[in-house]
């Protein structure tokens, strides 16, 4: 087969790139190692920055998001029995959208399939060849048969464990990583959210987050030990612990129910440089990971897609490579700022095993400063709604 852009990875970033390119008349093929149902079964983030919302609309897949998503004008920070709100709209004139990644991905799949997009599922043994040449190609197997795609460019949207990043030689690739000494135990329940905005809660027992997917689907998290297993936590134990970590008025209003999904996610910060090697471009989790505290994981992938999409359009429409030549530098400049926000918010709200009394006092002082200082709230809001592309 022959295509202009071979996209490895059929998650939201790969699908969004394919859909955006299609609307500019640029051909692509998307390779996904799992099935469509498997991808749609993954429970992931649900908070979209302003830039991501605009990209969805530009891709022609924003109608259901606009109809069913929830616009959030701010968030709540709680500590002990104290709490305060930060208004994104008041500080930036912008908002965020709560719309589950599963629904977003379904919209993108439906659009690509309706428009005849070339999506290949259940691929195995993907190998990227001659990425440093002017004639790269990709080989893979489906049902034991080998296939080959010749292309102009390759977009590696295949996640942290994918083949794309590993294709870049270690002599070229440099990786930066911080692993946090705790995880998040997350529960999804068919219950109404406890509050109409997200609640980020610091407590002496550890961090908690009250989030949502829609009016009757809530997502809650508590900080837990990395040695914990979801099987260690009954639903009753989870709800009891969550109530202990949020202000009493919210604990008393919390509607509990049977969990329909329960999992533990370790937290890490990770960046690889560069994000381009020859005709290969890394996007999303293939190049960087953020702790979920700042709601940046899916959104940093979207910013990568923005830069790569515009760079490729510039190549095919104007015969100008300036955009793709600057891709890695421009993407990384924004990524490191998003990493900083996620890292600092994680440090602000979590309990660390080795924290001293001084460290705890500093956390409380930081939260008090954020509560009382308008400039600090503006900086927080600017980062949360998303820095400009």
Tab-separated table of C-alpha atoms in Angstrom:
chain	number	residue	atom	x	y	z
A	1	UNK	CA	0.000	0.000	0.000
A	2	UNK	CA	0.962	3.613	-0.490
A	3	UNK	CA	-0.144	6.631	1.536
A	4	UNK	CA	1.107	10.093	2.357
A	5	UNK	CA	1.097	9.742	6.166
A	6	UNK	CA	1.217	6.431	8.008
A	7	UNK	CA	-0.193	6.842	11.508
A	8	UNK	CA	0.757	4.203	14.075
A	9	UNK	CA	-1.850	4.118	16.824
A	10	UNK	CA	-5.637	4.281	16.598
A	11	UNK	CA	-6.321	6.172	19.803
A	12	UNK	CA	-7.647	9.736	19.939
A	13	UNK	CA	-4.440	11.456	18.817
A	14	UNK	CA	-3.919	9.227	15.768
A	15	UNK	CA	-7.576	9.444	14.786
A	16	UNK	CA	-7.675	13.209	15.235
A	17	UNK	CA	-4.590	13.657	13.047
A	18	UNK	CA	-6.071	11.396	10.367
A	19	UNK	CA	-9.380	13.276	10.410
A	20	UNK	CA	-7.757	16.712	10.253
A	21	UNK	CA	-5.477	15.666	7.387
A	22	UNK	CA	-8.409	14.142	5.497
A	23	UNK	CA	-10.242	17.465	5.556
A	24	UNK	CA	-7.220	19.030	3.864
A	25	UNK	CA	-7.056	16.333	1.192
A	26	UNK	CA	-4.066	14.529	2.703
A	27	UNK	CA	-4.248	10.726	2.688
A	28	UNK	CA	-3.385	8.583	5.714
A	29	UNK	CA	-3.597	5.010	6.987
A	30	UNK	CA	-4.066	4.303	10.712
A	31	UNK	CA	-2.619	1.123	12.243
A	32	UNK	CA	-4.016	-0.058	15.588
A	33	UNK	CA	-2.770	-3.136	17.450
A	34	UNK	CA	-6.086	-3.701	19.251
A	35	UNK	CA	-9.732	-3.823	18.141
A	36	UNK	CA	-12.040	-0.829	17.896
A	37	UNK	CA	-14.063	-2.112	20.863
A	38	UNK	CA	-10.934	-2.497	22.964
A	39	UNK	CA	-9.865	1.089	22.313
A	40	UNK	CA	-13.353	2.335	23.157
A	41	UNK	CA	-13.354	0.279	26.352
A	42	UNK	CA	-10.413	2.168	27.863
A	43	UNK	CA	-11.438	4.581	30.627
A	44	UNK	CA	-9.373	7.728	30.351
A	45	UNK	CA	-9.408	11.472	30.886
A	46	UNK	CA	-12.375	13.687	30.255
A	47	UNK	CA	-11.256	17.320	30.578
A	48	UNK	CA	-10.531	19.137	27.323
A	49	UNK	CA	-8.597	22.375	27.038
A	50	UNK	CA	-9.883	25.197	24.854
A	51	UNK	CA	-7.372	24.312	22.126
A	52	UNK	CA	-8.487	20.687	22.007
A	53	UNK	CA	-12.146	21.711	21.768
A	54	UNK	CA	-11.275	23.981	18.844
A	55	UNK	CA	-9.371	21.151	17.109
A	56	UNK	CA	-12.379	18.829	17.432
A	57	UNK	CA	-14.575	21.442	15.821
A	58	UNK	CA	-12.029	22.066	13.065
A	59	UNK	CA	-11.992	18.311	12.424
A	60	UNK	CA	-15.773	18.382	11.964
A	61	UNK	CA	-16.432	16.131	14.970
A	62	UNK	CA	-17.498	18.631	17.586
A	63	UNK	CA	-21.296	18.430	17.302
A	64	UNK	CA	-21.946	15.757	19.936
A	65	UNK	CA	-19.248	17.182	22.187
A	66	UNK	CA	-20.927	20.580	22.077
A	67	UNK	CA	-24.361	19.061	22.670
A	68	UNK	CA	-23.484	16.608	25.453
A	69	UNK	CA	-20.273	17.953	27.010
A	70	UNK	CA	-20.270	20.033	30.168
A	71	UNK	CA	-18.632	23.450	30.110
A	72	UNK	CA	-16.757	24.094	33.345
A	73	UNK	CA	-15.967	27.676	34.298
A	74	UNK	CA	-13.673	26.808	37.201
A	75	UNK	CA	-12.645	24.295	39.845
A	76	UNK	CA	-12.595	23.872	43.625
A	77	UNK	CA	-9.515	23.384	45.810
A	78	UNK	CA	-10.231	21.872	49.252
A	79	UNK	CA	-7.973	21.336	52.264
A	80	UNK	CA	-9.389	19.961	55.447
A	81	UNK	CA	-12.770	21.629	55.920
A	82	UNK	CA	-11.676	24.676	53.938
A	83	UNK	CA	-12.296	25.176	50.224
A	84	UNK	CA	-12.204	27.883	47.592
A	85	UNK	CA	-13.014	28.209	43.918
A	86	UNK	CA	-10.815	29.328	41.052
A	87	UNK	CA	-12.757	30.818	38.160
A	88	UNK	CA	-11.124	30.009	34.848
A	89	UNK	CA	-13.505	32.272	32.980
A	90	UNK	CA	-12.976	35.280	35.228
A	91	UNK	CA	-9.193	35.004	34.969
A	92	UNK	CA	-8.790	33.995	31.317
A	93	UNK	CA	-12.130	34.428	29.541
A	94	UNK	CA	-11.931	30.706	28.710
A	95	UNK	CA	-13.410	27.469	30.021
A	96	UNK	CA	-12.756	23.731	29.821
A	97	UNK	CA	-15.033	21.004	28.496
A	98	UNK	CA	-15.848	17.821	30.412
A	99	UNK	CA	-16.326	15.155	27.734
A	100	UNK	CA	-15.085	11.601	28.189
A	101	UNK	CA	-12.214	10.327	26.082
A	102	UNK	CA	-14.282	7.261	25.214
A	103	UNK	CA	-16.989	9.440	23.647
A	104	UNK	CA	-14.447	11.632	21.894
A	105	UNK	CA	-12.751	8.572	20.416
A	106	UNK	CA	-16.093	7.145	19.302
A	107	UNK	CA	-16.874	10.401	17.485
A	108	UNK	CA	-13.543	10.235	15.688
A	109	UNK	CA	-13.982	6.562	14.721
A	110	UNK	CA	-17.478	7.254	13.397
A	111	UNK	CA	-16.204	10.171	11.324
A	112	UNK	CA	-13.251	8.288	9.849
A	113	UNK	CA	-15.391	5.268	8.988
A	114	UNK	CA	-18.169	7.406	7.486
A	115	UNK	CA	-15.634	9.145	5.255
A	116	UNK	CA	-13.898	5.948	4.161
A	117	UNK	CA	-10.819	6.308	6.332
A	118	UNK	CA	-8.321	3.470	6.094
A	119	UNK	CA	-8.164	1.946	9.598
A	120	UNK	CA	-6.362	-1.352	10.133
A	121	UNK	CA	-6.937	-3.206	13.423
A	122	UNK	CA	-5.208	-6.134	15.142
A	123	UNK	CA	-1.815	-5.304	13.675
A	124	UNK	CA	1.247	-7.035	15.077
A	125	UNK	CA	5.021	-6.831	14.647
A	126	UNK	CA	5.020	-3.210	13.446
A	127	UNK	CA	8.460	-2.145	12.220
A	128	UNK	CA	9.447	1.311	10.981
A	129	UNK	CA	12.017	1.240	8.186
A	130	UNK	CA	14.306	3.908	6.709
A	131	UNK	CA	12.837	6.754	8.778
A	132	UNK	CA	15.938	8.837	8.060
A	133	UNK	CA	15.524	8.478	4.296
A	134	UNK	CA	13.164	10.167	1.853
A	135	UNK	CA	11.303	6.872	1.355
A	136	UNK	CA	10.254	5.476	4.756
A	137	UNK	CA	7.975	2.482	5.028
A	138	UNK	CA	6.225	0.424	7.674
A	139	UNK	CA	5.743	-3.335	7.803
A	140	UNK	CA	3.322	-5.239	10.017
A	141	UNK	CA	1.384	-8.493	10.287
A	142	UNK	CA	-2.355	-9.140	10.375
A	143	UNK	CA	-3.506	-12.741	10.875
A	144	UNK	CA	-0.010	-13.963	10.110
A	145	UNK	CA	0.295	-12.139	6.770
A	146	UNK	CA	2.900	-9.438	6.283
A	147	UNK	CA	1.929	-6.074	4.829
A	148	UNK	CA	3.922	-3.027	3.796
A	149	UNK	CA	2.988	0.660	3.625
A	150	UNK	CA	5.203	3.093	1.724
A	151	UNK	CA	4.695	6.686	2.816
A	152	UNK	CA	6.104	10.194	2.982
A	153	UNK	CA	5.903	10.587	6.753
A	154	UNK	CA	5.188	8.484	9.843
A	155	UNK	CA	3.301	9.721	12.915
A	156	UNK	CA	4.021	7.675	16.026
A	157	UNK	CA	0.830	7.923	18.103
A	158	UNK	CA	1.220	4.479	19.660
A	159	UNK	CA	1.686	5.328	23.316
A	160	UNK	CA	4.418	4.859	25.884
A	161	UNK	CA	4.935	1.150	25.096
A	162	UNK	CA	4.699	1.495	21.321
A	163	UNK	CA	7.349	0.881	18.693
A	164	UNK	CA	7.740	4.484	17.514
A	165	UNK	CA	9.868	5.923	20.303
A	166	UNK	CA	11.974	2.751	20.453
A	167	UNK	CA	12.777	3.209	16.753
A	168	UNK	CA	14.806	6.325	17.520
A	169	UNK	CA	18.338	5.179	18.408
A	170	UNK	CA	19.427	5.562	22.024
A	171	UNK	CA	22.412	7.531	20.752
A	172	UNK	CA	19.947	10.178	19.565
A	173	UNK	CA	17.161	9.852	22.121
A	174	UNK	CA	17.374	11.314	25.605
A	175	UNK	CA	14.732	10.545	28.227
A	176	UNK	CA	13.801	12.404	31.407
A	177	UNK	CA	11.658	10.750	34.059
A	178	UNK	CA	10.308	11.196	37.568
A	179	UNK	CA	8.368	8.342	39.189
A	180	UNK	CA	6.098	9.329	42.063
A	181	UNK	CA	5.878	7.144	45.207
A	182	UNK	CA	2.101	6.690	45.017
A	183	UNK	CA	-0.732	5.939	42.617
A	184	UNK	CA	-4.372	6.878	42.051
A	185	UNK	CA	-7.154	4.430	42.812
A	186	UNK	CA	-10.003	5.415	40.496
A	187	UNK	CA	-13.657	4.378	40.617
A	188	UNK	CA	-16.314	4.969	37.969
A	189	UNK	CA	-19.896	4.836	39.222
A	190	UNK	CA	-23.331	5.513	37.778
A	191	UNK	CA	-24.089	8.177	40.352
A	192	UNK	CA	-24.627	11.951	40.116
A	193	UNK	CA	-21.482	14.028	40.715
A	194	UNK	CA	-21.092	15.378	44.235
A	195	UNK	CA	-20.480	18.893	42.881
A	196	UNK	CA	-21.006	20.722	39.596
A	197	UNK	CA	-17.261	21.450	39.387
A	198	UNK	CA	-14.232	19.253	40.017
A	199	UNK	CA	-12.959	19.153	43.594
A	200	UNK	CA	-9.209	18.753	44.147
A	201	UNK	CA	-8.745	17.894	47.797
A	202	UNK	CA	-5.631	17.902	50.008
A	203	UNK	CA	-5.995	16.014	53.267
A	204	UNK	CA	-3.788	14.563	55.964
A	205	UNK	CA	-4.833	11.109	54.694
A	206	UNK	CA	-3.792	11.875	51.108
A	207	UNK	CA	-5.116	13.425	47.926
A	208	UNK	CA	-8.634	12.953	46.525
A	209	UNK	CA	-10.376	14.120	43.355
A	210	UNK	CA	-14.099	14.314	42.665
A	211	UNK	CA	-14.686	14.369	38.909
A	212	UNK	CA	-17.414	13.384	36.463
A	213	UNK	CA	-18.237	12.219	32.952
A	214	UNK	CA	-21.884	13.262	32.742
A	215	UNK	CA	-24.922	13.997	34.917
A	216	UNK	CA	-25.166	10.385	36.088
A	217	UNK	CA	-21.610	9.124	35.699
A	218	UNK	CA	-19.004	10.114	38.257
A	219	UNK	CA	-15.266	9.497	38.446
A	220	UNK	CA	-13.556	9.595	41.833
A	221	UNK	CA	-9.923	9.094	42.811
A	222	UNK	CA	-7.919	8.694	45.996
A	223	UNK	CA	-4.160	8.617	46.418
A	224	UNK	CA	-3.011	5.104	47.297
A	225	UNK	CA	0.108	3.015	47.776
A	226	UNK	CA	1.828	1.607	44.708
A	227	UNK	CA	1.675	-1.791	46.375
A	228	UNK	CA	-2.135	-1.687	46.488
A	229	UNK	CA	-4.324	-3.685	44.117
A	230	UNK	CA	-7.886	-2.740	43.123
A	231	UNK	CA	-8.915	-6.053	44.701
A	232	UNK	CA	-7.691	-4.710	48.055
A	233	UNK	CA	-10.419	-2.068	47.973
A	234	UNK	CA	-14.075	-2.987	48.291
A	235	UNK	CA	-16.556	-0.357	47.107
A	236	UNK	CA	-17.519	0.326	50.719
A	237	UNK	CA	-13.879	0.847	51.743
A	238	UNK	CA	-13.313	3.233	48.834
A	239	UNK	CA	-16.366	5.387	49.617
A	240	UNK	CA	-15.471	5.513	53.313
A	241	UNK	CA	-11.934	6.668	52.552
A	242	UNK	CA	-13.065	9.223	49.958
A	243	UNK	CA	-15.452	10.783	52.479
A	244	UNK	CA	-12.600	11.148	54.958
A	245	UNK	CA	-10.567	13.175	52.447
A	246	UNK	CA	-13.136	15.764	51.332
A	247	UNK	CA	-14.942	18.483	53.322
A	248	UNK	CA	-17.815	17.213	55.459
A	249	UNK	CA	-20.512	19.035	53.503
A	250	UNK	CA	-19.476	17.217	50.323
A	251	UNK	CA	-19.018	13.892	52.122
A	252	UNK	CA	-22.572	14.116	53.438
A	253	UNK	CA	-23.932	14.930	49.962
A	254	UNK	CA	-21.973	12.168	48.214
A	255	UNK	CA	-24.165	9.594	46.453
A	256	UNK	CA	-22.430	6.214	46.496
A	257	UNK	CA	-23.088	3.174	44.368
A	258	UNK	CA	-21.593	0.084	42.811
A	259	UNK	CA	-18.383	0.700	40.908
A	260	UNK	CA	-18.535	-0.180	37.229
A	261	UNK	CA	-14.767	0.216	36.811
A	262	UNK	CA	-11.953	0.278	39.336
A	263	UNK	CA	-8.261	0.618	38.601
A	264	UNK	CA	-4.973	1.931	39.968
A	265	UNK	CA	-2.749	4.206	37.896
A	266	UNK	CA	0.878	4.861	38.850
A	267	UNK	CA	2.037	8.465	38.458
A	268	UNK	CA	5.069	9.531	36.462
A	269	UNK	CA	6.470	12.504	34.600
A	270	UNK	CA	8.315	11.540	31.410
A	271	UNK	CA	9.676	13.359	28.358
A	272	UNK	CA	11.777	12.123	25.468
A	273	UNK	CA	13.800	14.401	23.212
A	274	UNK	CA	13.772	14.897	20.272
A	275	UNK	CA	10.219	14.239	19.068
A	276	UNK	CA	11.330	13.949	15.440
A	277	UNK	CA	13.805	11.615	13.804
A	278	UNK	CA	13.961	11.943	10.039
A	279	UNK	CA	10.462	11.320	8.668
A	280	UNK	CA	9.205	9.944	12.007
A	281	UNK	CA	7.288	12.218	14.409
A	282	UNK	CA	6.308	11.260	17.961
A	283	UNK	CA	2.964	12.416	19.364
A	284	UNK	CA	1.256	12.081	22.737
A	285	UNK	CA	2.232	9.325	25.162
A	286	UNK	CA	4.852	8.046	22.728
A	287	UNK	CA	6.870	11.147	23.655
A	288	UNK	CA	5.669	12.267	27.078
A	289	UNK	CA	3.642	11.312	30.138
A	290	UNK	CA	2.251	13.613	32.827
A	291	UNK	CA	0.690	12.778	36.186
A	292	UNK	CA	-3.088	13.208	35.846
A	293	UNK	CA	-3.308	15.900	38.530
A	294	UNK	CA	-3.314	18.777	36.051
A	295	UNK	CA	-5.568	17.129	33.428
A	296	UNK	CA	-2.874	17.473	30.765
A	297	UNK	CA	-2.315	13.967	29.329
A	298	UNK	CA	-4.823	13.970	26.477
A	299	UNK	CA	-4.407	17.710	26.024
A	300	UNK	CA	-0.651	17.561	25.502
A	301	UNK	CA	-1.285	14.964	22.789
A	302	UNK	CA	-3.686	17.409	21.142
A	303	UNK	CA	-1.059	20.147	21.101
A	304	UNK	CA	1.365	17.772	19.357
A	305	UNK	CA	-1.296	17.027	16.767
A	306	UNK	CA	-1.858	20.753	16.248
A	307	UNK	CA	1.810	21.367	15.438
A	308	UNK	CA	2.232	18.263	13.259
A	309	UNK	CA	-1.051	18.750	11.385
A	310	UNK	CA	-0.238	22.355	10.476
A	311	UNK	CA	3.310	21.410	9.549
A	312	UNK	CA	2.138	18.659	7.182
A	313	UNK	CA	-0.485	20.907	5.588
A	314	UNK	CA	2.280	23.434	4.981
A	315	UNK	CA	4.357	20.737	3.267
A	316	UNK	CA	1.598	19.500	0.960
A	317	UNK	CA	-0.045	22.824	0.180
A	318	UNK	CA	2.923	25.201	0.119
A	319	UNK	CA	5.924	22.866	-0.403
A	320	UNK	CA	7.372	24.414	2.752
A	321	UNK	CA	9.009	22.262	5.442
A	322	UNK	CA	9.429	25.017	8.040
A	323	UNK	CA	6.554	23.678	10.151
A	324	UNK	CA	7.753	20.090	10.375
A	325	UNK	CA	11.368	21.207	10.753
A	326	UNK	CA	10.366	23.144	13.875
A	327	UNK	CA	7.934	20.473	15.136
A	328	UNK	CA	10.056	18.958	17.887
A	329	UNK	CA	11.266	22.283	19.245
A	330	UNK	CA	7.807	23.872	19.262
A	331	UNK	CA	6.053	20.821	20.710
A	332	UNK	CA	8.627	20.338	23.464
A	333	UNK	CA	8.521	23.998	24.502
A	334	UNK	CA	4.834	23.627	25.313
A	335	UNK	CA	5.198	20.101	26.713
A	336	UNK	CA	7.735	21.163	29.341
A	337	UNK	CA	5.395	23.920	30.537
A	338	UNK	CA	2.560	21.390	30.836
A	339	UNK	CA	4.916	19.026	32.660
A	340	UNK	CA	5.772	21.842	35.079
A	341	UNK	CA	2.106	22.519	35.858
A	342	UNK	CA	1.301	18.831	36.403
A	343	UNK	CA	4.411	18.321	38.551
A	344	UNK	CA	3.764	21.404	40.685
A	345	UNK	CA	0.068	20.594	41.180
A	346	UNK	CA	0.968	17.032	42.145
A	347	UNK	CA	3.502	18.320	44.674
A	348	UNK	CA	0.974	20.793	46.053
A	349	UNK	CA	-1.842	18.330	46.773
A	350	UNK	CA	-0.332	14.913	47.574
A	351	UNK	CA	1.141	13.434	50.725
A	352	UNK	CA	4.672	12.075	50.278
A	353	UNK	CA	6.029	9.232	52.447
A	354	UNK	CA	9.077	11.237	53.542
A	355	UNK	CA	7.382	14.589	54.185
A	356	UNK	CA	8.500	16.426	57.304
A	357	UNK	CA	6.334	18.745	59.411
A	358	UNK	CA	8.075	21.630	57.649
A	359	UNK	CA	7.094	20.213	54.254
A	360	UNK	CA	3.456	19.950	55.347
A	361	UNK	CA	3.485	23.538	56.566
A	362	UNK	CA	4.875	24.629	53.205
A	363	UNK	CA	2.077	22.807	51.379
A	364	UNK	CA	-0.535	24.552	53.507
A	365	UNK	CA	1.178	27.898	52.957
A	366	UNK	CA	1.183	27.309	49.174
A	367	UNK	CA	-2.528	26.477	49.209
A	368	UNK	CA	-3.301	29.503	51.403
A	369	UNK	CA	-1.318	31.710	49.022
A	370	UNK	CA	-3.230	30.340	46.041
A	371	UNK	CA	-6.493	31.005	47.872
A	372	UNK	CA	-5.671	34.617	48.721
A	373	UNK	CA	-3.643	35.776	45.715
A	374	UNK	CA	-5.432	36.805	42.540
A	375	UNK	CA	-2.266	36.654	40.435
A	376	UNK	CA	-1.547	33.085	41.563
A	377	UNK	CA	-5.099	32.051	40.673
A	378	UNK	CA	-4.732	33.642	37.243
A	379	UNK	CA	-1.556	31.653	36.562
A	380	UNK	CA	-3.297	28.454	37.695
A	381	UNK	CA	-6.296	29.208	35.462
A	382	UNK	CA	-4.103	30.014	32.451
A	383	UNK	CA	-2.361	26.665	32.755
A	384	UNK	CA	-5.548	24.687	33.401
A	385	UNK	CA	-7.491	25.980	30.381
A	386	UNK	CA	-4.368	25.423	28.289
A	387	UNK	CA	-1.455	27.570	27.228
A	388	UNK	CA	-1.733	28.933	23.688
A	389	UNK	CA	-0.384	26.877	20.802
